[in-house]
Amino acid sequence: MASSALAHSLISPHNSHSPISNRTPKTLSVSSFNGFSIPRISRSPLVSNQSKTTHTSLIANCASTASDSSKDETPIELRFPAFPTVVDINQIREILPHRFPFLLVDRVIEYNPGVSAVGIKNVTINDNFFPGHFPDRPIMPGVLMVEAMAQVGGLVMLQPEVGGSRDSFFFAGIDKVRFRKPVVAGDTLVMRMTLTKLQKRFGIAKMDGKAYVGGEVVCEGEFLMAMGSSE
């Protein structure tokens, strides 16, 4: 009985000496268990509001995830645009003297005559070098990657702005060539060639080249071109 009276005095709003006498009495109630009075704390409105906020936030996140998922349902064939065509194969044939089976540039997607060019080579199992390189593992020969890059360089140099001539334009040398990854049937080889030095007096041009597959460098090097006059 003494403990019951003590608990009652602690929660009584009339007890001015109690440290909790000024608190809202609705947050506390008294229940009896085996003859003892035990204070019981009811749920605070603040905790209840936090719970509702968390629940609402979870629903919103789930809805956002579902929305993002629906955006990713676009068929893969519609997600990636085609490379642009700045110079098509017919125009390339007008500039370069190469012909099948040694014309290794299918399209130019960026072109700054006398400065730089980006060309692509679609590598397919029908390329004539695959039956021998290699029969069980078709890999594009590194020397042909270098040749394809040199042809893109030719598209840069065989222009009136530079003074090159298709009748006297030659691949003169390579330095610091590195092959980073194999190029296989089904890959699209993207090649960038940039003019770094031109000596018109001697008909010599130096270019930097890099080739990519899927945004990763597969081949790079420095190229030396020799060109004559169109006259």
PDB file of C-alpha atoms in Angstrom:
ATOM      1  CA  MET A   1       0.000   0.000   0.000  1.00  0.00           C
ATOM      2  CA  ALA A   2       2.906   2.326   0.745  1.00  0.00           C
ATOM      3  CA  SER A   3       4.331   1.849  -2.752  1.00  0.00           C
ATOM      4  CA  SER A   4       0.867   2.487  -4.249  1.00  0.00           C
ATOM      5  CA  ALA A   5       0.570   5.725  -2.345  1.00  0.00           C
ATOM      6  CA  LEU A   6       4.098   6.737  -3.418  1.00  0.00           C
ATOM      7  CA  ALA A   7       3.336   6.135  -7.091  1.00  0.00           C
ATOM      8  CA  HIS A   8       0.071   8.039  -6.776  1.00  0.00           C
ATOM      9  CA  SER A   9       1.822  10.969  -5.143  1.00  0.00           C
ATOM     10  CA  LEU A  10       4.458  11.061  -7.938  1.00  0.00           C
ATOM     11  CA  ILE A  11       1.900  11.317 -10.732  1.00  0.00           C
ATOM     12  CA  SER A  12      -0.695  13.420  -8.959  1.00  0.00           C
ATOM     13  CA  PRO A  13      -1.141  16.837 -10.560  1.00  0.00           C
ATOM     14  CA  HIS A  14      -1.904  18.297  -7.097  1.00  0.00           C
ATOM     15  CA  ASN A  15       1.519  17.452  -5.754  1.00  0.00           C
ATOM     16  CA  SER A  16       3.365  20.739  -6.277  1.00  0.00           C
ATOM     17  CA  HIS A  17       6.605  19.328  -4.793  1.00  0.00           C
ATOM     18  CA  SER A  18       6.880  16.557  -7.391  1.00  0.00           C
ATOM     19  CA  PRO A  19       9.490  17.196 -10.184  1.00  0.00           C
ATOM     20  CA  ILE A  20       6.985  15.977 -12.776  1.00  0.00           C
ATOM     21  CA  SER A  21       3.920  17.722 -11.370  1.00  0.00           C
ATOM     22  CA  ASN A  22       3.917  20.248 -14.270  1.00  0.00           C
ATOM     23  CA  ARG A  23       3.971  17.590 -17.014  1.00  0.00           C
ATOM     24  CA  THR A  24       0.888  16.670 -18.965  1.00  0.00           C
ATOM     25  CA  PRO A  25      -0.846  13.881 -17.046  1.00  0.00           C
ATOM     26  CA  LYS A  26      -2.208  12.357 -20.253  1.00  0.00           C
ATOM     27  CA  THR A  27       1.172  10.835 -21.024  1.00  0.00           C
ATOM     28  CA  LEU A  28       1.079   8.703 -17.859  1.00  0.00           C
ATOM     29  CA  SER A  29      -1.441   6.262 -16.395  1.00  0.00           C
ATOM     30  CA  VAL A  30      -1.360   3.756 -13.534  1.00  0.00           C
ATOM     31  CA  SER A  31      -2.091   0.064 -13.829  1.00  0.00           C
ATOM     32  CA  SER A  32      -2.165  -2.567 -11.110  1.00  0.00           C
ATOM     33  CA  PHE A  33      -0.174  -5.808 -11.285  1.00  0.00           C
ATOM     34  CA  ASN A  34      -0.192  -8.273  -8.364  1.00  0.00           C
ATOM     35  CA  GLY A  35      -1.103  -5.513  -5.929  1.00  0.00           C
ATOM     36  CA  PHE A  36       1.561  -3.053  -7.161  1.00  0.00           C
ATOM     37  CA  SER A  37       0.796   0.164  -9.038  1.00  0.00           C
ATOM     38  CA  ILE A  38       3.030   0.568 -12.129  1.00  0.00           C
ATOM     39  CA  PRO A  39       3.236   3.794 -14.124  1.00  0.00           C
ATOM     40  CA  ARG A  40       2.424   3.203 -17.818  1.00  0.00           C
ATOM     41  CA  ILE A  41       3.632   5.623 -20.471  1.00  0.00           C
ATOM     42  CA  SER A  42       1.331   6.138 -23.426  1.00  0.00           C
ATOM     43  CA  ARG A  43       2.720   6.711 -26.952  1.00  0.00           C
ATOM     44  CA  SER A  44       3.976  10.239 -27.509  1.00  0.00           C
ATOM     45  CA  PRO A  45       2.381  12.170 -30.407  1.00  0.00           C
ATOM     46  CA  LEU A  46       5.929  13.031 -31.609  1.00  0.00           C
ATOM     47  CA  VAL A  47       6.933   9.364 -31.919  1.00  0.00           C
ATOM     48  CA  SER A  48       3.674   8.617 -33.712  1.00  0.00           C
ATOM     49  CA  ASN A  49       4.277  11.424 -36.220  1.00  0.00           C
ATOM     50  CA  GLN A  50       7.857  10.256 -36.838  1.00  0.00           C
ATOM     51  CA  SER A  51       6.570   6.749 -37.527  1.00  0.00           C
ATOM     52  CA  LYS A  52       4.012   8.062 -40.018  1.00  0.00           C
ATOM     53  CA  THR A  53       6.703  10.194 -41.728  1.00  0.00           C
ATOM     54  CA  THR A  54       9.053   7.202 -42.056  1.00  0.00           C
ATOM     55  CA  HIS A  55       6.273   5.064 -43.489  1.00  0.00           C
ATOM     56  CA  THR A  56       5.315   7.766 -46.007  1.00  0.00           C
ATOM     57  CA  SER A  57       8.967   8.211 -47.015  1.00  0.00           C
ATOM     58  CA  LEU A  58       9.338   4.465 -47.572  1.00  0.00           C
ATOM     59  CA  ILE A  59       6.270   4.407 -49.829  1.00  0.00           C
ATOM     60  CA  ALA A  60       7.618   7.394 -51.809  1.00  0.00           C
ATOM     61  CA  ASN A  61      11.018   5.696 -52.255  1.00  0.00           C
ATOM     62  CA  CYS A  62       9.369   2.511 -53.465  1.00  0.00           C
ATOM     63  CA  ALA A  63       7.283   4.486 -55.950  1.00  0.00           C
ATOM     64  CA  SER A  64      10.416   6.279 -57.189  1.00  0.00           C
ATOM     65  CA  THR A  65      12.254   2.988 -57.646  1.00  0.00           C
ATOM     66  CA  ALA A  66       9.310   1.571 -59.568  1.00  0.00           C
ATOM     67  CA  SER A  67       9.277   4.656 -61.791  1.00  0.00           C
ATOM     68  CA  ASP A  68      13.047   4.349 -62.493  1.00  0.00           C
ATOM     69  CA  SER A  69      12.562   0.681 -63.266  1.00  0.00           C
ATOM     70  CA  SER A  70       9.886   1.496 -65.810  1.00  0.00           C
ATOM     71  CA  LYS A  71      12.261   3.931 -67.536  1.00  0.00           C
ATOM     72  CA  ASP A  72      14.842   1.139 -67.940  1.00  0.00           C
ATOM     73  CA  GLU A  73      12.302  -1.014 -69.735  1.00  0.00           C
ATOM     74  CA  THR A  74      13.155   0.704 -73.042  1.00  0.00           C
ATOM     75  CA  PRO A  75      14.293  -2.042 -75.448  1.00  0.00           C
ATOM     76  CA  ILE A  76      18.067  -2.155 -75.758  1.00  0.00           C
ATOM     77  CA  GLU A  77      17.907  -1.651 -79.517  1.00  0.00           C
ATOM     78  CA  LEU A  78      16.320   1.772 -78.906  1.00  0.00           C
ATOM     79  CA  ARG A  79      18.705   3.011 -76.215  1.00  0.00           C
ATOM     80  CA  PHE A  80      21.829   3.712 -78.283  1.00  0.00           C
ATOM     81  CA  PRO A  81      21.822   6.139 -81.237  1.00  0.00           C
ATOM     82  CA  ALA A  82      23.814   5.357 -84.367  1.00  0.00           C
ATOM     83  CA  PHE A  83      27.107   7.076 -85.126  1.00  0.00           C
ATOM     84  CA  PRO A  84      26.617  10.224 -87.216  1.00  0.00           C
ATOM     85  CA  THR A  85      27.795  10.246 -90.827  1.00  0.00           C
ATOM     86  CA  VAL A  86      29.991  13.218 -91.689  1.00  0.00           C
ATOM     87  CA  VAL A  87      31.824  11.534 -94.569  1.00  0.00           C
ATOM     88  CA  ASP A  88      30.244   8.412 -96.052  1.00  0.00           C
ATOM     89  CA  ILE A  89      31.977   5.498 -97.785  1.00  0.00           C
ATOM     90  CA  ASN A  90      31.514   6.984-101.268  1.00  0.00           C
ATOM     91  CA  GLN A  91      33.199  10.220-100.229  1.00  0.00           C
ATOM     92  CA  ILE A  92      35.975   8.250 -98.524  1.00  0.00           C
ATOM     93  CA  ARG A  93      36.614   6.396-101.798  1.00  0.00           C
ATOM     94  CA  GLU A  94      36.972   9.747-103.550  1.00  0.00           C
ATOM     95  CA  ILE A  95      39.693  10.819-101.104  1.00  0.00           C
ATOM     96  CA  LEU A  96      41.635   7.595-100.454  1.00  0.00           C
ATOM     97  CA  PRO A  97      43.157   5.459-103.231  1.00  0.00           C
ATOM     98  CA  HIS A  98      42.609   2.212-101.263  1.00  0.00           C
ATOM     99  CA  ARG A  99      40.113  -0.413-102.430  1.00  0.00           C
ATOM    100  CA  PHE A 100      38.871  -3.814-101.262  1.00  0.00           C
ATOM    101  CA  PRO A 101      40.232  -5.692 -99.425  1.00  0.00           C
ATOM    102  CA  PHE A 102      42.420  -2.940 -98.025  1.00  0.00           C
ATOM    103  CA  LEU A 103      40.035  -0.047 -97.498  1.00  0.00           C
ATOM    104  CA  LEU A 104      39.672  -0.160 -93.711  1.00  0.00           C
ATOM    105  CA  VAL A 105      37.561   2.931 -92.951  1.00  0.00           C
ATOM    106  CA  ASP A 106      33.768   2.625 -93.270  1.00  0.00           C
ATOM    107  CA  ARG A 107      32.629   6.042 -92.094  1.00  0.00           C
ATOM    108  CA  VAL A 108      33.921   9.341 -90.729  1.00  0.00           C
ATOM    109  CA  ILE A 109      31.965  10.665 -87.741  1.00  0.00           C
ATOM    110  CA  GLU A 110      34.005  13.820 -87.064  1.00  0.00           C
ATOM    111  CA  TYR A 111      36.057  15.736 -89.587  1.00  0.00           C
ATOM    112  CA  ASN A 112      38.271  18.810 -89.405  1.00  0.00           C
ATOM    113  CA  PRO A 113      40.250  18.880 -92.681  1.00  0.00           C
ATOM    114  CA  GLY A 114      43.931  19.443 -92.077  1.00  0.00           C
ATOM    115  CA  VAL A 115      43.462  19.102 -88.299  1.00  0.00           C
ATOM    116  CA  SER A 116      41.816  15.857 -87.162  1.00  0.00           C
ATOM    117  CA  ALA A 117      39.320  13.140 -88.027  1.00  0.00           C
ATOM    118  CA  VAL A 118      37.472  10.320 -86.283  1.00  0.00           C
ATOM    119  CA  GLY A 119      36.682   7.270 -88.390  1.00  0.00           C
ATOM    120  CA  ILE A 120      35.139   3.886 -87.689  1.00  0.00           C
ATOM    121  CA  LYS A 121      35.815   0.385 -88.909  1.00  0.00           C
ATOM    122  CA  ASN A 122      33.076  -2.208 -88.395  1.00  0.00           C
ATOM    123  CA  VAL A 123      34.926  -5.429 -87.665  1.00  0.00           C
ATOM    124  CA  THR A 124      32.951  -8.449 -88.921  1.00  0.00           C
ATOM    125  CA  ILE A 125      33.607 -12.162 -89.220  1.00  0.00           C
ATOM    126  CA  ASN A 126      33.405 -11.672 -93.006  1.00  0.00           C
ATOM    127  CA  ASP A 127      36.663  -9.689 -93.055  1.00  0.00           C
ATOM    128  CA  ASN A 128      39.105 -11.588 -95.235  1.00  0.00           C
ATOM    129  CA  PHE A 129      41.869 -11.769 -92.598  1.00  0.00           C
ATOM    130  CA  PHE A 130      39.871 -13.755 -90.016  1.00  0.00           C
ATOM    131  CA  PRO A 131      40.134 -17.211 -91.645  1.00  0.00           C
ATOM    132  CA  GLY A 132      43.862 -17.149 -90.968  1.00  0.00           C
ATOM    133  CA  HIS A 133      44.067 -14.869 -87.894  1.00  0.00           C
ATOM    134  CA  PHE A 134      43.026 -17.003 -86.128  1.00  0.00           C
ATOM    135  CA  PRO A 135      40.755 -19.875 -87.250  1.00  0.00           C
ATOM    136  CA  ASP A 136      39.618 -20.681 -83.699  1.00  0.00           C
ATOM    137  CA  ARG A 137      39.832 -17.171 -82.274  1.00  0.00           C
ATOM    138  CA  PRO A 138      39.142 -14.288 -84.696  1.00  0.00           C
ATOM    139  CA  ILE A 139      41.342 -11.333 -83.682  1.00  0.00           C
ATOM    140  CA  MET A 140      42.023  -8.303 -85.873  1.00  0.00           C
ATOM    141  CA  PRO A 141      45.767  -8.140 -86.641  1.00  0.00           C
ATOM    142  CA  GLY A 142      47.536  -5.259 -84.943  1.00  0.00           C
ATOM    143  CA  VAL A 143      49.227  -4.185 -88.184  1.00  0.00           C
ATOM    144  CA  LEU A 144      45.796  -3.754 -89.776  1.00  0.00           C
ATOM    145  CA  MET A 145      44.621  -1.620 -86.867  1.00  0.00           C
ATOM    146  CA  VAL A 146      47.654   0.585 -87.473  1.00  0.00           C
ATOM    147  CA  GLU A 147      46.899   0.647 -91.215  1.00  0.00           C
ATOM    148  CA  ALA A 148      43.266   1.624 -90.574  1.00  0.00           C
ATOM    149  CA  MET A 149      44.417   4.472 -88.327  1.00  0.00           C
ATOM    150  CA  ALA A 150      46.888   5.614 -90.990  1.00  0.00           C
ATOM    151  CA  GLN A 151      44.034   5.727 -93.512  1.00  0.00           C
ATOM    152  CA  VAL A 152      42.076   8.018 -91.176  1.00  0.00           C
ATOM    153  CA  GLY A 153      45.224  10.137 -91.037  1.00  0.00           C
ATOM    154  CA  GLY A 154      45.198  10.183 -94.836  1.00  0.00           C
ATOM    155  CA  LEU A 155      41.689  11.641 -94.777  1.00  0.00           C
ATOM    156  CA  VAL A 156      43.061  14.490 -92.668  1.00  0.00           C
ATOM    157  CA  MET A 157      46.109  15.123 -94.842  1.00  0.00           C
ATOM    158  CA  LEU A 158      44.757  14.661 -98.374  1.00  0.00           C
ATOM    159  CA  GLN A 159      43.083  18.049 -98.416  1.00  0.00           C
ATOM    160  CA  PRO A 160      43.827  21.330-100.205  1.00  0.00           C
ATOM    161  CA  GLU A 161      44.338  23.023 -96.818  1.00  0.00           C
ATOM    162  CA  VAL A 162      47.340  20.764 -96.240  1.00  0.00           C
ATOM    163  CA  GLY A 163      48.508  20.324 -99.824  1.00  0.00           C
ATOM    164  CA  GLY A 164      48.607  16.532 -99.901  1.00  0.00           C
ATOM    165  CA  SER A 165      48.179  14.429-103.008  1.00  0.00           C
ATOM    166  CA  ARG A 166      46.673  10.934-103.202  1.00  0.00           C
ATOM    167  CA  ASP A 167      49.196  10.103-105.916  1.00  0.00           C
ATOM    168  CA  SER A 168      52.171  10.653-103.621  1.00  0.00           C
ATOM    169  CA  PHE A 169      51.033  10.037-100.045  1.00  0.00           C
ATOM    170  CA  PHE A 170      52.743   7.350 -98.002  1.00  0.00           C
ATOM    171  CA  PHE A 171      52.786   5.920 -94.524  1.00  0.00           C
ATOM    172  CA  ALA A 172      56.385   6.679 -93.506  1.00  0.00           C
ATOM    173  CA  GLY A 173      56.772   5.423 -89.938  1.00  0.00           C
ATOM    174  CA  ILE A 174      55.365   4.655 -86.511  1.00  0.00           C
ATOM    175  CA  ASP A 175      56.654   5.199 -82.973  1.00  0.00           C
ATOM    176  CA  LYS A 176      55.502   4.288 -79.463  1.00  0.00           C
ATOM    177  CA  VAL A 177      52.775   1.954 -80.731  1.00  0.00           C
ATOM    178  CA  ARG A 178      50.994  -0.032 -78.040  1.00  0.00           C
ATOM    179  CA  PHE A 179      48.231  -2.591 -78.342  1.00  0.00           C
ATOM    180  CA  ARG A 180      46.116  -2.508 -75.188  1.00  0.00           C
ATOM    181  CA  LYS A 181      43.325  -5.010 -75.901  1.00  0.00           C
ATOM    182  CA  PRO A 182      42.425  -7.451 -78.684  1.00  0.00           C
ATOM    183  CA  VAL A 183      39.843  -6.393 -81.263  1.00  0.00           C
ATOM    184  CA  VAL A 184      37.487  -9.199 -82.263  1.00  0.00           C
ATOM    185  CA  ALA A 185      34.699  -9.830 -84.753  1.00  0.00           C
ATOM    186  CA  GLY A 186      31.640  -7.768 -83.800  1.00  0.00           C
ATOM    187  CA  ASP A 187      33.616  -4.802 -82.433  1.00  0.00           C
ATOM    188  CA  THR A 188      33.410  -1.262 -83.784  1.00  0.00           C
ATOM    189  CA  LEU A 189      36.871   0.281 -83.987  1.00  0.00           C
ATOM    190  CA  VAL A 190      36.709   4.054 -83.438  1.00  0.00           C
ATOM    191  CA  MET A 191      39.911   5.827 -84.513  1.00  0.00           C
ATOM    192  CA  ARG A 192      40.984   9.418 -83.842  1.00  0.00           C
ATOM    193  CA  MET A 193      43.902  10.920 -85.731  1.00  0.00           C
ATOM    194  CA  THR A 194      45.228  14.405 -84.922  1.00  0.00           C
ATOM    195  CA  LEU A 195      47.874  16.398 -86.775  1.00  0.00           C
ATOM    196  CA  THR A 196      50.589  17.529 -84.346  1.00  0.00           C
ATOM    197  CA  LYS A 197      53.350  18.743 -86.667  1.00  0.00           C
ATOM    198  CA  LEU A 198      53.544  19.640 -90.350  1.00  0.00           C
ATOM    199  CA  GLN A 199      56.671  20.418 -92.372  1.00  0.00           C
ATOM    200  CA  LYS A 200      55.403  21.398 -95.785  1.00  0.00           C
ATOM    201  CA  ARG A 201      58.927  22.088 -97.044  1.00  0.00           C
ATOM    202  CA  PHE A 202      59.872  18.443 -96.613  1.00  0.00           C
ATOM    203  CA  GLY A 203      56.393  17.000 -97.094  1.00  0.00           C
ATOM    204  CA  ILE A 204      56.403  15.396 -93.647  1.00  0.00           C
ATOM    205  CA  ALA A 205      53.515  15.272 -91.202  1.00  0.00           C
ATOM    206  CA  LYS A 206      53.435  13.882 -87.671  1.00  0.00           C
ATOM    207  CA  MET A 207      50.167  12.649 -86.136  1.00  0.00           C
ATOM    208  CA  ASP A 208      48.927  11.207 -82.862  1.00  0.00           C
ATOM    209  CA  GLY A 209      46.497   8.318 -83.109  1.00  0.00           C
ATOM    210  CA  LYS A 210      44.256   6.419 -80.739  1.00  0.00           C
ATOM    211  CA  ALA A 211      41.788   3.633 -81.438  1.00  0.00           C
ATOM    212  CA  TYR A 212      38.909   2.702 -79.127  1.00  0.00           C
ATOM    213  CA  VAL A 213      36.386  -0.077 -78.656  1.00  0.00           C
ATOM    214  CA  GLY A 214      33.522   0.691 -76.292  1.00  0.00           C
ATOM    215  CA  GLY A 215      35.292   3.809 -75.017  1.00  0.00           C
ATOM    216  CA  GLU A 216      38.491   1.926 -74.053  1.00  0.00           C
ATOM    217  CA  VAL A 217      41.815   2.449 -75.798  1.00  0.00           C
ATOM    218  CA  VAL A 218      42.886  -0.634 -77.752  1.00  0.00           C
ATOM    219  CA  CYS A 219      45.742   0.865 -79.775  1.00  0.00           C
ATOM    220  CA  GLU A 220      47.762   4.089 -79.765  1.00  0.00           C
ATOM    221  CA  GLY A 221      50.895   5.508 -81.309  1.00  0.00           C
ATOM    222  CA  GLU A 222      52.662   8.284 -83.201  1.00  0.00           C
ATOM    223  CA  PHE A 223      52.473   8.268 -87.012  1.00  0.00           C
ATOM    224  CA  LEU A 224      54.758   9.767 -89.630  1.00  0.00           C
ATOM    225  CA  MET A 225      53.305  10.589 -93.057  1.00  0.00           C
ATOM    226  CA  ALA A 226      55.158  11.527 -96.233  1.00  0.00           C
ATOM    227  CA  MET A 227      53.309  13.511 -98.872  1.00  0.00           C
ATOM    228  CA  GLY A 228      54.109  15.094-102.174  1.00  0.00           C
ATOM    229  CA  SER A 229      52.653  18.018-104.038  1.00  0.00           C
ATOM    230  CA  SER A 230      49.503  17.779-106.121  1.00  0.00           C
ATOM    231  CA  GLU A 231      51.221  19.721-108.907  1.00  0.00           C
TER     232      GLU A 231
END
